[in-house]
Structures are given as C-alpha cells and as structure tokens.
Amino acid sequence: MSESSVPHRVDVVVVGAGLAGLTAARELTAVGLTVQVLEARDRVGGRTVNHTIGEDAVVETGGQFVGPTQDHILRLAASVGVATFPAHDIGSSIYVKNGRARRFAGGVPPDPTSLPDVGMLVARIDRAAKQIPVDRPWDAPRAHEWDTQTLATWARRHAATDGGVELLDILLGSVFGGTAADVSALFGLAYVAGAGNEYTPGTVDRLMSVAGGAQQWRFHGGSQAISIVLAEQLGDAVRLDTPVRRVEQYPDRVVVHSDTESWVARSAIVAIPPVLASRIDWSPALPAPQEALFQRMNFGGLAKCEAVYPEPFWRTSGLSGQALFRDSDVPVSSMFDNSPPDGSHGVLMGFVGTWGARHRGGRNWSDGNEFERRGEVLRAFASAVGPRALEPTEWIELDWTREQWTRGGPTAVLPPGVLTGLGRWRDTAFGRVHWAGAEHSDYWNGYMDGAVRSGQIAAAELLSTEGEHSWNNAS
C-alpha cells in the first residue's frame, strides 16, 4: 500500500477554509482535538479575497464590510489583531437615473416618482420582518402566504408605482446579487429580520446603510487577513488544493476522500456553499429533503469591479464616492469609495449583478470581453463622479459566478416554496456530519458575521454530541 493510500487519522475533518471552517477548527483545537481543514482552493478565506495595489495597500474583491450587531466577526478580528477603520462616508452620494446624475444625502435617493413608495415599502418590510422568528421563519404567522410569492410581487401589492419596486431592486442588488423577483417574499423578509442580533431587531436601514449599518467599517489589511492569521495559527492542520470528493459515514467514524488521500475522523464539519456540498459523493446519500434544499440554494450573480486612481479625486468635489444607478444601459447597481484608509490611492468599487444584465436585453455582462466589461463599468463611474473616472491606473474585477468553488455571490437566495417546504433541513446534522458556512446562520446570513457564527455553532454542536475526548488520548 502506498503512503498516499494510508488514511490519516484525526478527530475532526473540516471541509472548507473560509471564515466558517477556520473558526470551527479554531474552536475545536482550543479544547485539544486534532483537526484537518481541507480547502479546494490554493488560498484560504473563501469569499474574502485581498488584492494588493501599489506597494502594500490592499483592496477587497470579496466580502469586506462590517457594522453594528455583527459582534462575532468583530470579536474574532480583534482577537487575531485585525483592526477596523471607517468606510468612507463623507460627502454627497449620487443617484444616476436615465443618464442624469443628482446629488443626495442619506441612504435613499430623492426620486420624486419613487421616494414615497420606497419609504412606505421599507416601513412595511420592517414591520413584516418583526413577525418572523429568525431561527424558524417557516413558523411566522403568514409564512405560507409570503412563501408563495416573490418579494417583487409582495412589494407591488404595497406600492403605488413600479418605480418604488425598481428602486428597491437597486437597493437589494448588491445584497442578493439579483432582484426582488428572484427571491421568495418570506426569504427576503427573513433576511431583513436577521440583520441584527439577539437583542436588536433587523431593519432595512441596517442592512443597507453605511453609517450605523452593515457597511460602516472595513478591516485594516483587508478582510482576508483574518483567515490568513487563523490559518497561520492552525499551521499544518490546513491543507490547500485538496477538494473533497467523497464522504463515507459509519457508526463510529467518517472517512473523507480527496483525489489522492483519505482521512478517518470521529466527525466532520462541512463549511462550503450548500450547493457545492450537495455535489460531494455521499455514502450513505444525504437525506432527500436536505439534498433537495442544498441544490436549490443557488447563489446570486455578482461581480465586483474596482478602478484604481492616483488619488480619490471625487472627494475634492464634495462627493462620497457612493452612487446608485437606475439606468437600463448600466450594469452597475451601486458604487462605493474603496480607497485605502490613508488615501494613498483612490479606488472606486462597483457591484455588477444580474440586475444590470437583466435590464440590458438579457445579455450577461460577463459574456463581453475585458475591454467591453471595463468600458461599461467605467462609463457608469464617470456618470457619477466625472470623466477622470475613465482613466484608472489599474483595473480589478472578480466575477464570482465564474469561481469554481463558489459559483456565484454574494449569498444563496431562495425562490418561493423552498423555505416553508425544506428550510428545516438547512442546519440538521447528517449523522456525524455538521454544517457551517454563512448560509447556515440565522443572523447576518450570507455575511462574514454569519460565517463566524455558524462555525462557532457547528463546533459547539459537535462537542455537545461527541465530547472533547480526543482519539489521540484513547488508551
């Protein structure tokens, strides 16, 4: 038998080296268990990715923002020495509608045809969200009614004009990577309900805002720095370029197989997107309803595009660098100032999602060549902050729909009928296999905080079931 065919023996195998998997591994090693983290990519961090600009400045091409009530990611970051700084929020924002740019302050643009509807819709969403138990949304009094319609249908029933619904789509574009027509009303309302913590109800404003909201802070050194430090602390317990292909379960153990090696463990934590977890070869097979749920937890379609400039020139014009776009020819839904905290470079970041593609005759933005993609986004930036935006010194883009080990972004979204029919199976342990990942969190689902929460919960559940006794200490 070759060395590679001899199974390794550990207490727990963790599949996935994103924030959820690394957090779970940290919790387990802290009590003395041996852990092997297996990551398919050639890096750690999952949906957090740093990109270096200049000599040592960093921008993020994945998840990056944190805010109040995201207590778990903030505590974890502080514990590994990664500090926060305020996201830039000084100056006027820009609302671009049909090629015309208008300045505004606050989170909602002053569109006279839509503003009253948006204000009313936001208030109705917040009221409805308060009726939803965050940990079991299918038990909400109107759960089945809301889960038989899309969020767009629900919104139209409470709006006087289509303009309010369209503006709601823009606001949600970077949250879901899709539109209100893509998600169940129950899912959308539950998502808002989870934009808080055990003591603070979720609201649309907290979900969407910079000051006081989910976009209030960024991390020094980029959000991926947290995972990099965690992986360094775990050392050889983290293996890269090791996709898991098969998981076998037995009464007293699990066996996890990559292409060339195997690991025998007491238990496993699978911390990858549910749709990818469903594609692992399971023996025995996943319970049918759990497999059906995971297969339906498809991600939205989102890309992040960033243009780098010698300086954040828009600030001298009193602009914040933030913009919302409502134009059938613009693929960008929203824009932010993503410059380093010292202002050594100016960086504009835009979210490009299926909202933009769908409103341009169905052609996918990512189907164009790089010159076309770049040009469309830069023209959108220029419509908001002026022609200097057309001439960046560097261009960065990451289309998450083309990432093999993610398949979309920023999070999994559920269409009508799934949450009430299958939602109970989302976090149900499968024998000795426990689940983690941002999509397995009740609060801040799809966010970095949700990922950390889920890793902590999965580790705690495993320890409560299996105990802290290590195989290595067996007599």
CSV table of C-alpha atoms in Angstrom, one decimal:
chain,number,residue,atom,x,y,z
A,1,MET,CA,0.0,0.0,0.0
A,2,SER,CA,1.4,3.4,-1.0
A,3,GLU,CA,1.8,6.2,1.6
A,4,SER,CA,-1.0,8.2,0.0
A,5,SER,CA,-3.4,5.4,0.3
A,6,VAL,CA,-3.0,5.1,4.1
A,7,PRO,CA,-5.8,7.1,5.7
A,8,HIS,CA,-4.8,9.9,8.1
A,9,ARG,CA,-6.4,9.9,11.5
A,10,VAL,CA,-7.7,13.0,13.2
A,11,ASP,CA,-10.6,13.8,15.5
A,12,VAL,CA,-12.4,16.1,13.1
A,13,VAL,CA,-12.2,16.9,9.4
A,14,VAL,CA,-13.3,20.4,8.4
A,15,VAL,CA,-14.2,20.9,4.7
A,16,GLY,CA,-13.5,24.5,3.6
A,17,ALA,CA,-11.0,27.1,4.8
A,18,GLY,CA,-13.2,30.1,4.7
A,19,LEU,CA,-14.2,32.0,7.9
A,20,ALA,CA,-16.7,29.4,8.9
A,21,GLY,CA,-14.4,26.4,8.6
A,22,LEU,CA,-11.4,28.1,10.1
A,23,THR,CA,-13.5,29.4,13.0
A,24,ALA,CA,-14.8,25.9,13.7
A,25,ALA,CA,-11.3,24.5,13.6
A,26,ARG,CA,-10.1,27.1,16.0
A,27,GLU,CA,-12.8,26.3,18.5
A,28,LEU,CA,-12.0,22.6,18.3
A,29,THR,CA,-8.3,22.8,18.6
A,30,ALA,CA,-8.7,25.1,21.6
A,31,VAL,CA,-10.1,22.1,23.5
A,32,GLY,CA,-7.4,19.8,22.4
A,33,LEU,CA,-9.0,18.0,19.4
A,34,THR,CA,-6.9,17.2,16.3
A,35,VAL,CA,-8.4,18.8,13.2
A,36,GLN,CA,-7.6,18.7,9.5
A,37,VAL,CA,-9.0,21.5,7.4
A,38,LEU,CA,-9.3,20.7,3.7
A,39,GLU,CA,-9.6,23.5,1.2
A,40,ALA,CA,-10.2,23.1,-2.6
A,41,ARG,CA,-8.7,26.5,-3.5
A,42,ASP,CA,-5.0,27.5,-3.4
A,43,ARG,CA,-5.8,30.0,-0.7
A,44,VAL,CA,-7.8,30.5,2.5
A,45,GLY,CA,-10.6,33.0,3.0
A,46,GLY,CA,-13.5,31.6,1.0
A,47,ARG,CA,-15.4,34.7,-0.2
A,48,THR,CA,-12.9,37.1,1.3
A,49,VAL,CA,-10.1,38.0,-1.1
A,50,ASN,CA,-7.4,40.7,-0.8
A,51,HIS,CA,-5.8,42.4,-3.8
A,52,THR,CA,-2.6,44.4,-3.4
A,53,ILE,CA,-2.3,47.7,-5.1
A,54,GLY,CA,0.8,49.8,-5.2
A,55,GLU,CA,3.5,48.6,-2.7
A,56,ASP,CA,1.4,47.5,0.2
A,57,ALA,CA,-2.1,48.9,0.0
A,58,VAL,CA,-5.0,46.4,-0.1
A,59,VAL,CA,-8.5,46.3,-1.5
A,60,GLU,CA,-11.0,43.6,-1.2
A,61,THR,CA,-12.6,41.7,-4.1
A,62,GLY,CA,-15.0,39.7,-1.9
A,63,GLY,CA,-16.8,40.4,1.3
A,64,GLN,CA,-15.4,43.4,3.1
A,65,PHE,CA,-17.9,45.5,5.1
A,66,VAL,CA,-18.9,45.0,8.8
A,67,GLY,CA,-21.2,47.0,11.0
A,68,PRO,CA,-23.0,47.2,14.3
A,69,THR,CA,-24.6,44.0,15.7
A,70,GLN,CA,-22.0,41.9,13.7
A,71,ASP,CA,-20.5,41.1,17.0
A,72,HIS,CA,-18.9,37.7,16.2
A,73,ILE,CA,-16.7,38.7,13.3
A,74,LEU,CA,-15.7,41.9,15.1
A,75,ARG,CA,-14.6,39.9,18.2
A,76,LEU,CA,-12.8,37.3,16.1
A,77,ALA,CA,-11.0,40.0,14.2
A,78,ALA,CA,-9.9,41.8,17.4
A,79,SER,CA,-8.7,38.6,18.9
A,80,VAL,CA,-6.3,38.0,15.9
A,81,GLY,CA,-5.1,41.6,15.8
A,82,VAL,CA,-7.1,42.8,12.7
A,83,ALA,CA,-8.5,46.3,13.4
A,84,THR,CA,-11.3,48.1,11.7
A,85,PHE,CA,-11.4,51.6,10.1
A,86,PRO,CA,-14.5,53.6,9.0
A,87,ALA,CA,-15.7,53.1,5.4
A,88,HIS,CA,-15.5,56.5,3.6
A,89,ASP,CA,-18.9,58.2,4.0
A,90,ILE,CA,-18.2,61.9,3.8
A,91,GLY,CA,-19.8,63.9,1.1
A,92,SER,CA,-22.8,63.7,-1.2
A,93,SER,CA,-23.9,60.5,-2.8
A,94,ILE,CA,-25.0,60.3,-6.5
A,95,TYR,CA,-28.2,58.9,-8.0
A,96,VAL,CA,-27.9,58.2,-11.7
A,97,LYS,CA,-31.3,57.8,-13.5
A,98,ASN,CA,-31.5,57.6,-17.3
A,99,GLY,CA,-28.1,59.2,-17.7
A,100,ARG,CA,-28.8,62.1,-15.3
A,101,ALA,CA,-26.8,62.4,-12.1
A,102,ARG,CA,-28.2,64.0,-9.0
A,103,ARG,CA,-26.6,64.5,-5.6
A,104,PHE,CA,-28.3,63.4,-2.4
A,105,ALA,CA,-27.6,62.7,1.2
A,106,GLY,CA,-28.7,59.6,3.2
A,107,GLY,CA,-29.5,56.1,2.0
A,108,VAL,CA,-32.4,56.6,-0.3
A,109,PRO,CA,-32.1,58.8,-3.4
A,110,PRO,CA,-34.6,61.7,-3.9
A,111,ASP,CA,-36.5,60.3,-6.8
A,112,PRO,CA,-39.9,62.1,-6.6
A,113,THR,CA,-41.6,59.3,-8.6
A,114,SER,CA,-40.3,56.6,-6.2
A,115,LEU,CA,-39.3,58.1,-2.8
A,116,PRO,CA,-42.8,57.9,-1.2
A,117,ASP,CA,-43.2,54.3,-2.3
A,118,VAL,CA,-39.7,53.3,-1.1
A,119,GLY,CA,-40.3,54.9,2.3
A,120,MET,CA,-43.6,53.1,2.6
A,121,LEU,CA,-42.2,49.8,1.4
A,122,VAL,CA,-39.2,50.0,3.8
A,123,ALA,CA,-41.6,50.6,6.7
A,124,ARG,CA,-43.8,47.7,5.7
A,125,ILE,CA,-40.8,45.4,5.3
A,126,ASP,CA,-39.5,46.3,8.7
A,127,ARG,CA,-43.0,45.7,10.3
A,128,ALA,CA,-43.3,42.3,8.5
A,129,ALA,CA,-39.8,41.3,9.4
A,130,LYS,CA,-40.6,41.7,13.1
A,131,GLN,CA,-43.3,39.0,12.8
A,132,ILE,CA,-40.7,36.4,11.7
A,133,PRO,CA,-38.9,34.1,14.2
A,134,VAL,CA,-35.3,34.4,12.9
A,135,ASP,CA,-34.4,30.8,13.8
A,136,ARG,CA,-37.6,29.3,12.2
A,137,PRO,CA,-39.1,31.7,9.6
A,138,TRP,CA,-41.5,28.9,8.4
A,139,ASP,CA,-43.4,29.4,11.7
A,140,ALA,CA,-44.2,33.0,11.0
A,141,PRO,CA,-48.0,33.6,11.1
A,142,ARG,CA,-48.1,34.4,7.4
A,143,ALA,CA,-45.2,32.2,6.3
A,144,HIS,CA,-47.0,30.2,3.7
A,145,GLU,CA,-48.7,33.3,2.2
A,146,TRP,CA,-45.3,35.1,1.9
A,147,ASP,CA,-43.5,32.0,0.6
A,148,THR,CA,-45.9,31.5,-2.3
A,149,GLN,CA,-44.9,34.8,-3.9
A,150,THR,CA,-41.8,36.7,-4.8
A,151,LEU,CA,-40.6,39.7,-2.9
A,152,ALA,CA,-41.4,41.8,-6.1
A,153,THR,CA,-45.0,40.6,-6.1
A,154,TRP,CA,-45.3,41.3,-2.4
A,155,ALA,CA,-43.8,44.8,-2.9
A,156,ARG,CA,-46.1,45.6,-5.9
A,157,ARG,CA,-49.1,44.9,-3.7
A,158,HIS,CA,-48.0,47.6,-1.3
A,159,ALA,CA,-46.6,50.1,-3.8
A,160,ALA,CA,-48.4,52.8,-5.8
A,161,THR,CA,-46.0,52.7,-8.7
A,162,ASP,CA,-43.5,50.3,-10.3
A,163,GLY,CA,-40.8,52.9,-9.6
A,164,GLY,CA,-40.7,52.0,-6.0
A,165,VAL,CA,-40.2,48.4,-6.7
A,166,GLU,CA,-37.4,49.2,-9.2
A,167,LEU,CA,-35.6,51.3,-6.7
A,168,LEU,CA,-36.0,48.5,-4.2
A,169,ASP,CA,-34.3,46.3,-6.7
A,170,ILE,CA,-31.3,48.7,-6.9
A,171,LEU,CA,-31.0,48.8,-3.1
A,172,LEU,CA,-31.1,45.0,-2.9
A,173,GLY,CA,-28.9,44.3,-6.0
A,174,SER,CA,-25.7,44.2,-4.0
A,175,VAL,CA,-27.3,42.3,-1.1
A,176,PHE,CA,-28.7,39.4,-3.1
A,177,GLY,CA,-26.9,39.6,-6.4
A,178,GLY,CA,-30.3,39.5,-8.1
A,179,THR,CA,-33.7,41.2,-8.0
A,180,ALA,CA,-36.8,41.1,-5.8
A,181,ALA,CA,-38.3,38.8,-8.5
A,182,ASP,CA,-35.6,36.2,-7.8
A,183,VAL,CA,-36.4,35.6,-4.1
A,184,SER,CA,-39.4,34.5,-2.0
A,185,ALA,CA,-41.0,37.2,-0.1
A,186,LEU,CA,-40.6,35.1,3.1
A,187,PHE,CA,-36.9,34.7,2.4
A,188,GLY,CA,-36.4,38.4,1.8
A,189,LEU,CA,-38.3,39.4,4.9
A,190,ALA,CA,-36.4,36.8,7.0
A,191,TYR,CA,-33.2,38.2,5.6
A,192,VAL,CA,-34.1,41.6,6.9
A,193,ALA,CA,-35.1,40.1,10.2
A,194,GLY,CA,-31.7,38.6,10.6
A,195,ALA,CA,-29.9,41.9,10.0
A,196,GLY,CA,-29.4,42.4,13.8
A,197,ASN,CA,-28.6,40.2,16.7
A,198,GLU,CA,-30.4,38.5,19.6
A,199,TYR,CA,-31.1,41.9,21.2
A,200,THR,CA,-31.6,44.2,18.2
A,201,PRO,CA,-34.2,43.5,15.5
A,202,GLY,CA,-33.1,43.6,11.9
A,203,THR,CA,-34.1,46.5,9.7
A,204,VAL,CA,-33.7,47.5,6.0
A,205,ASP,CA,-31.8,50.6,7.1
A,206,ARG,CA,-29.2,48.5,9.0
A,207,LEU,CA,-28.9,46.2,6.0
A,208,MET,CA,-28.3,49.0,3.5
A,209,SER,CA,-26.6,51.9,5.3
A,210,VAL,CA,-23.0,52.8,5.8
A,211,ALA,CA,-23.2,54.9,9.0
A,212,GLY,CA,-24.9,52.7,11.6
A,213,GLY,CA,-25.3,49.9,9.0
A,214,ALA,CA,-23.7,46.8,7.6
A,215,GLN,CA,-21.2,48.9,5.5
A,216,GLN,CA,-19.9,51.0,8.4
A,217,TRP,CA,-16.3,49.6,8.7
A,218,ARG,CA,-13.6,47.8,6.8
A,219,PHE,CA,-10.6,45.9,8.0
A,220,HIS,CA,-7.0,47.1,8.0
A,221,GLY,CA,-5.1,44.8,5.7
A,222,GLY,CA,-8.3,43.6,4.1
A,223,SER,CA,-10.9,41.1,5.3
A,224,GLN,CA,-8.9,38.1,4.1
A,225,ALA,CA,-6.3,39.0,6.7
A,226,ILE,CA,-8.5,37.4,9.4
A,227,SER,CA,-8.5,34.0,7.6
A,228,ILE,CA,-4.8,34.3,6.9
A,229,VAL,CA,-4.0,34.7,10.6
A,230,LEU,CA,-6.3,31.9,11.6
A,231,ALA,CA,-4.7,29.6,9.1
A,232,GLU,CA,-1.2,30.5,10.3
A,233,GLN,CA,-2.2,29.7,13.8
A,234,LEU,CA,-3.6,26.3,12.7
A,235,GLY,CA,-0.4,25.6,10.7
A,236,ASP,CA,-0.2,22.1,9.1
A,237,ALA,CA,-3.8,21.5,10.1
A,238,VAL,CA,-4.8,23.4,6.9
A,239,ARG,CA,-4.4,21.8,3.5
A,240,LEU,CA,-4.9,23.7,0.3
A,241,ASP,CA,-5.5,22.4,-3.2
A,242,THR,CA,-7.4,19.5,-1.7
A,243,PRO,CA,-11.0,19.3,-2.9
A,244,VAL,CA,-13.1,16.7,-1.1
A,245,ARG,CA,-14.8,14.3,-3.4
A,246,ARG,CA,-16.4,11.7,-1.2
A,247,VAL,CA,-17.6,11.3,2.4
A,248,GLU,CA,-18.4,7.9,3.9
A,249,GLN,CA,-20.2,7.5,7.2
A,250,TYR,CA,-20.0,4.6,9.6
A,251,PRO,CA,-21.5,4.1,13.1
A,252,ASP,CA,-18.3,5.3,14.8
A,253,ARG,CA,-16.4,7.4,12.2
A,254,VAL,CA,-16.4,9.2,8.9
A,255,VAL,CA,-14.0,8.8,6.1
A,256,VAL,CA,-13.3,11.8,3.9
A,257,HIS,CA,-11.6,11.4,0.5
A,258,SER,CA,-9.8,13.8,-1.7
A,259,ASP,CA,-8.4,12.9,-5.1
A,260,THR,CA,-5.3,11.2,-3.6
A,261,GLU,CA,-5.7,10.9,0.1
A,262,SER,CA,-8.2,9.9,2.8
A,263,TRP,CA,-8.8,11.0,6.4
A,264,VAL,CA,-10.6,9.0,9.1
A,265,ALA,CA,-12.3,11.1,11.8
A,266,ARG,CA,-14.9,10.9,14.5
A,267,SER,CA,-16.9,13.7,12.9
A,268,ALA,CA,-16.8,16.2,10.1
A,269,ILE,CA,-17.9,19.8,9.6
A,270,VAL,CA,-18.7,20.8,6.1
A,271,ALA,CA,-18.3,24.5,5.7
A,272,ILE,CA,-18.7,25.2,1.9
A,273,PRO,CA,-21.7,26.6,0.0
A,274,PRO,CA,-24.6,24.2,0.3
A,275,VAL,CA,-25.0,23.7,-3.5
A,276,LEU,CA,-21.4,22.5,-3.6
A,277,ALA,CA,-21.9,20.3,-0.6
A,278,SER,CA,-24.7,18.6,-2.5
A,279,ARG,CA,-22.2,17.6,-5.2
A,280,ILE,CA,-20.0,15.6,-2.9
A,281,ASP,CA,-20.4,11.9,-3.3
A,282,TRP,CA,-22.1,10.9,0.0
A,283,SER,CA,-22.3,7.3,1.3
A,284,PRO,CA,-24.9,6.9,2.5
A,285,ALA,CA,-26.7,9.5,0.5
A,286,LEU,CA,-27.9,12.8,2.0
A,287,PRO,CA,-31.5,12.7,3.2
A,288,ALA,CA,-33.6,13.5,0.2
A,289,PRO,CA,-35.1,16.8,1.5
A,290,GLN,CA,-31.7,18.0,2.6
A,291,GLU,CA,-30.2,17.3,-0.7
A,292,ALA,CA,-33.1,19.0,-2.4
A,293,LEU,CA,-32.7,22.1,-0.3
A,294,PHE,CA,-29.0,22.3,-0.8
A,295,GLN,CA,-29.4,22.0,-4.6
A,296,ARG,CA,-31.9,24.9,-4.5
A,297,MET,CA,-29.6,27.2,-2.5
A,298,ASN,CA,-28.1,28.8,-5.6
A,299,PHE,CA,-26.1,31.9,-5.3
A,300,GLY,CA,-27.0,35.2,-6.8
A,301,GLY,CA,-24.9,36.6,-9.7
A,302,LEU,CA,-22.4,39.2,-8.6
A,303,ALA,CA,-19.1,40.7,-9.7
A,304,LYS,CA,-17.0,43.3,-8.0
A,305,CYS,CA,-15.2,45.8,-10.2
A,306,GLU,CA,-12.6,48.2,-8.9
A,307,ALA,CA,-10.8,51.1,-10.6
A,308,VAL,CA,-7.6,52.5,-9.1
A,309,TYR,CA,-6.6,56.1,-9.4
A,310,PRO,CA,-3.6,58.1,-8.1
A,311,GLU,CA,-5.9,59.8,-5.6
A,312,PRO,CA,-9.6,59.8,-4.5
A,313,PHE,CA,-10.2,62.9,-6.7
A,314,TRP,CA,-14.0,62.9,-6.2
A,315,ARG,CA,-13.6,63.9,-2.6
A,316,THR,CA,-12.4,67.3,-3.6
A,317,SER,CA,-15.7,67.8,-5.3
A,318,GLY,CA,-17.6,67.0,-2.1
A,319,LEU,CA,-18.6,63.5,-3.2
A,320,SER,CA,-18.6,60.4,-1.0
A,321,GLY,CA,-17.8,58.1,-3.9
A,322,GLN,CA,-21.1,56.3,-3.3
A,323,ALA,CA,-23.7,56.0,-6.1
A,324,LEU,CA,-26.8,54.2,-7.1
A,325,PHE,CA,-27.7,53.6,-10.7
A,326,ARG,CA,-31.1,53.2,-12.3
A,327,ASP,CA,-30.5,53.0,-16.0
A,328,SER,CA,-31.2,50.3,-18.5
A,329,ASP,CA,-27.8,50.6,-20.1
A,330,VAL,CA,-25.7,50.5,-16.9
A,331,PRO,CA,-24.6,47.1,-15.5
A,332,VAL,CA,-23.6,48.6,-12.1
A,333,SER,CA,-26.2,48.7,-9.3
A,334,SER,CA,-24.1,50.6,-6.7
A,335,MET,CA,-20.7,52.1,-6.2
A,336,PHE,CA,-18.5,52.8,-3.2
A,337,ASP,CA,-15.3,54.6,-2.3
A,338,ASN,CA,-13.0,51.6,-1.6
A,339,SER,CA,-9.8,53.6,-1.1
A,340,PRO,CA,-7.2,52.6,1.4
A,341,PRO,CA,-7.6,54.3,4.8
A,342,ASP,CA,-4.5,56.6,4.2
A,343,GLY,CA,-5.9,57.8,0.8
A,344,SER,CA,-2.7,56.7,-0.9
A,345,HIS,CA,-4.8,55.6,-3.8
A,346,GLY,CA,-8.3,56.4,-5.0
A,347,VAL,CA,-10.4,53.3,-5.6
A,348,LEU,CA,-14.0,53.2,-6.8
A,349,MET,CA,-15.8,49.8,-6.4
A,350,GLY,CA,-18.9,48.8,-8.2
A,351,PHE,CA,-21.3,45.9,-7.7
A,352,VAL,CA,-22.4,44.3,-11.0
A,353,GLY,CA,-25.2,41.8,-10.7
A,354,THR,CA,-28.0,40.1,-12.6
A,355,TRP,CA,-30.0,43.3,-12.1
A,356,GLY,CA,-27.7,45.0,-14.7
A,357,ALA,CA,-27.6,42.1,-17.1
A,358,ARG,CA,-31.4,41.5,-17.0
A,359,HIS,CA,-32.1,45.1,-17.9
A,360,ARG,CA,-29.9,45.0,-20.9
A,361,GLY,CA,-31.8,42.6,-23.0
A,362,GLY,CA,-30.7,39.6,-21.1
A,363,ARG,CA,-27.1,39.7,-22.3
A,364,ASN,CA,-24.8,38.8,-19.4
A,365,TRP,CA,-22.2,41.5,-18.6
A,366,SER,CA,-19.6,38.8,-18.1
A,367,ASP,CA,-20.1,37.5,-21.6
A,368,GLY,CA,-18.3,40.6,-23.0
A,369,ASN,CA,-14.6,40.8,-23.4
A,370,GLU,CA,-12.5,42.6,-20.8
A,371,PHE,CA,-12.4,45.8,-22.8
A,372,GLU,CA,-16.2,45.8,-23.1
A,373,ARG,CA,-16.7,45.0,-19.4
A,374,ARG,CA,-14.3,47.6,-18.2
A,375,GLY,CA,-15.7,50.2,-20.5
A,376,GLU,CA,-19.3,49.7,-19.4
A,377,VAL,CA,-18.4,50.0,-15.7
A,378,LEU,CA,-16.0,53.0,-16.1
A,379,ARG,CA,-18.7,54.9,-18.0
A,380,ALA,CA,-21.0,54.3,-15.2
A,381,PHE,CA,-18.4,55.5,-12.7
A,382,ALA,CA,-17.8,58.6,-14.9
A,383,SER,CA,-21.5,59.4,-15.0
A,384,ALA,CA,-21.4,59.7,-11.2
A,385,VAL,CA,-18.0,61.4,-10.5
A,386,GLY,CA,-16.8,62.8,-13.8
A,387,PRO,CA,-14.6,61.9,-16.7
A,388,ARG,CA,-11.5,61.4,-14.7
A,389,ALA,CA,-13.0,58.0,-13.8
A,390,LEU,CA,-12.4,56.8,-17.3
A,391,GLU,CA,-8.7,56.7,-16.9
A,392,PRO,CA,-7.7,54.4,-14.0
A,393,THR,CA,-4.2,53.3,-13.4
A,394,GLU,CA,-5.3,49.8,-12.6
A,395,TRP,CA,-8.5,47.7,-13.2
A,396,ILE,CA,-9.6,44.8,-11.0
A,397,GLU,CA,-12.6,42.6,-11.4
A,398,LEU,CA,-13.8,39.3,-9.9
A,399,ASP,CA,-16.8,37.7,-11.3
A,400,TRP,CA,-18.0,35.3,-8.5
A,401,THR,CA,-20.2,33.4,-10.9
A,402,ARG,CA,-17.0,32.1,-12.6
A,403,GLU,CA,-15.4,31.0,-9.3
A,404,GLN,CA,-15.4,27.1,-9.4
A,405,TRP,CA,-15.6,26.7,-5.6
A,406,THR,CA,-18.3,29.3,-5.0
A,407,ARG,CA,-20.5,29.6,-8.1
A,408,GLY,CA,-21.9,33.0,-7.5
A,409,GLY,CA,-22.3,35.6,-4.9
A,410,PRO,CA,-22.8,37.2,-2.5
A,411,THR,CA,-25.1,34.6,-0.9
A,412,ALA,CA,-27.5,31.8,-1.6
A,413,VAL,CA,-31.1,33.0,-2.3
A,414,LEU,CA,-34.3,31.0,-2.1
A,415,PRO,CA,-37.2,31.2,-4.6
A,416,PRO,CA,-40.8,30.8,-3.4
A,417,GLY,CA,-41.8,27.5,-1.8
A,418,VAL,CA,-38.4,26.4,-0.6
A,419,LEU,CA,-38.2,27.9,2.9
A,420,THR,CA,-41.5,26.6,4.1
A,421,GLY,CA,-41.1,23.2,2.4
A,422,LEU,CA,-37.4,22.4,3.1
A,423,GLY,CA,-36.0,25.1,5.4
A,424,ARG,CA,-36.0,23.0,8.5
A,425,TRP,CA,-33.2,20.8,6.9
A,426,ARG,CA,-30.7,23.6,6.5
A,427,ASP,CA,-28.8,23.0,9.6
A,428,THR,CA,-29.8,19.5,10.5
A,429,ALA,CA,-26.8,17.3,11.2
A,430,PHE,CA,-26.4,14.4,9.0
A,431,GLY,CA,-25.1,11.6,11.3
A,432,ARG,CA,-21.6,12.6,12.2
A,433,VAL,CA,-21.5,15.5,9.7
A,434,HIS,CA,-22.3,19.0,10.9
A,435,TRP,CA,-22.9,22.1,8.7
A,436,ALA,CA,-21.3,25.5,8.7
A,437,GLY,CA,-21.0,28.5,6.4
A,438,ALA,CA,-22.5,31.9,6.0
A,439,GLU,CA,-25.7,30.4,4.6
A,440,HIS,CA,-26.2,28.4,7.8
A,441,SER,CA,-26.6,31.4,10.1
A,442,ASP,CA,-29.9,32.8,11.4
A,443,TYR,CA,-28.3,36.3,11.9
A,444,TRP,CA,-26.4,38.0,9.1
A,445,ASN,CA,-26.9,35.2,6.8
A,446,GLY,CA,-24.5,35.4,3.9
A,447,TYR,CA,-22.2,37.8,5.7
A,448,MET,CA,-18.8,37.4,7.3
A,449,ASP,CA,-20.5,37.6,10.7
A,450,GLY,CA,-22.9,34.8,9.7
A,451,ALA,CA,-19.9,32.6,8.7
A,452,VAL,CA,-18.2,33.1,12.0
A,453,ARG,CA,-21.4,32.5,13.9
A,454,SER,CA,-22.0,29.2,12.0
A,455,GLY,CA,-18.5,27.9,12.6
A,456,GLN,CA,-18.9,28.5,16.3
A,457,ILE,CA,-22.3,26.9,16.5
A,458,ALA,CA,-21.2,23.9,14.4
A,459,ALA,CA,-18.2,23.3,16.7
A,460,ALA,CA,-20.3,23.7,19.8
A,461,GLU,CA,-22.9,21.2,18.5
A,462,LEU,CA,-20.2,18.7,17.6
A,463,LEU,CA,-18.6,19.0,21.1
A,464,SER,CA,-22.0,18.6,22.8
A,465,THR,CA,-22.6,15.4,20.7
A,466,GLU,CA,-19.2,13.9,20.6
A,467,GLY,CA,-17.5,15.4,23.7
A,468,GLU,CA,-14.0,16.8,24.0
A,469,HIS,CA,-12.2,13.4,24.3
A,470,SER,CA,-9.6,13.0,21.6
A,471,TRP,CA,-8.8,9.8,19.8
A,472,ASN,CA,-5.2,10.6,20.5
A,473,ASN,CA,-5.8,10.2,24.2
A,474,ALA,CA,-7.5,6.9,23.9
A,475,SER,CA,-5.9,4.1,25.9
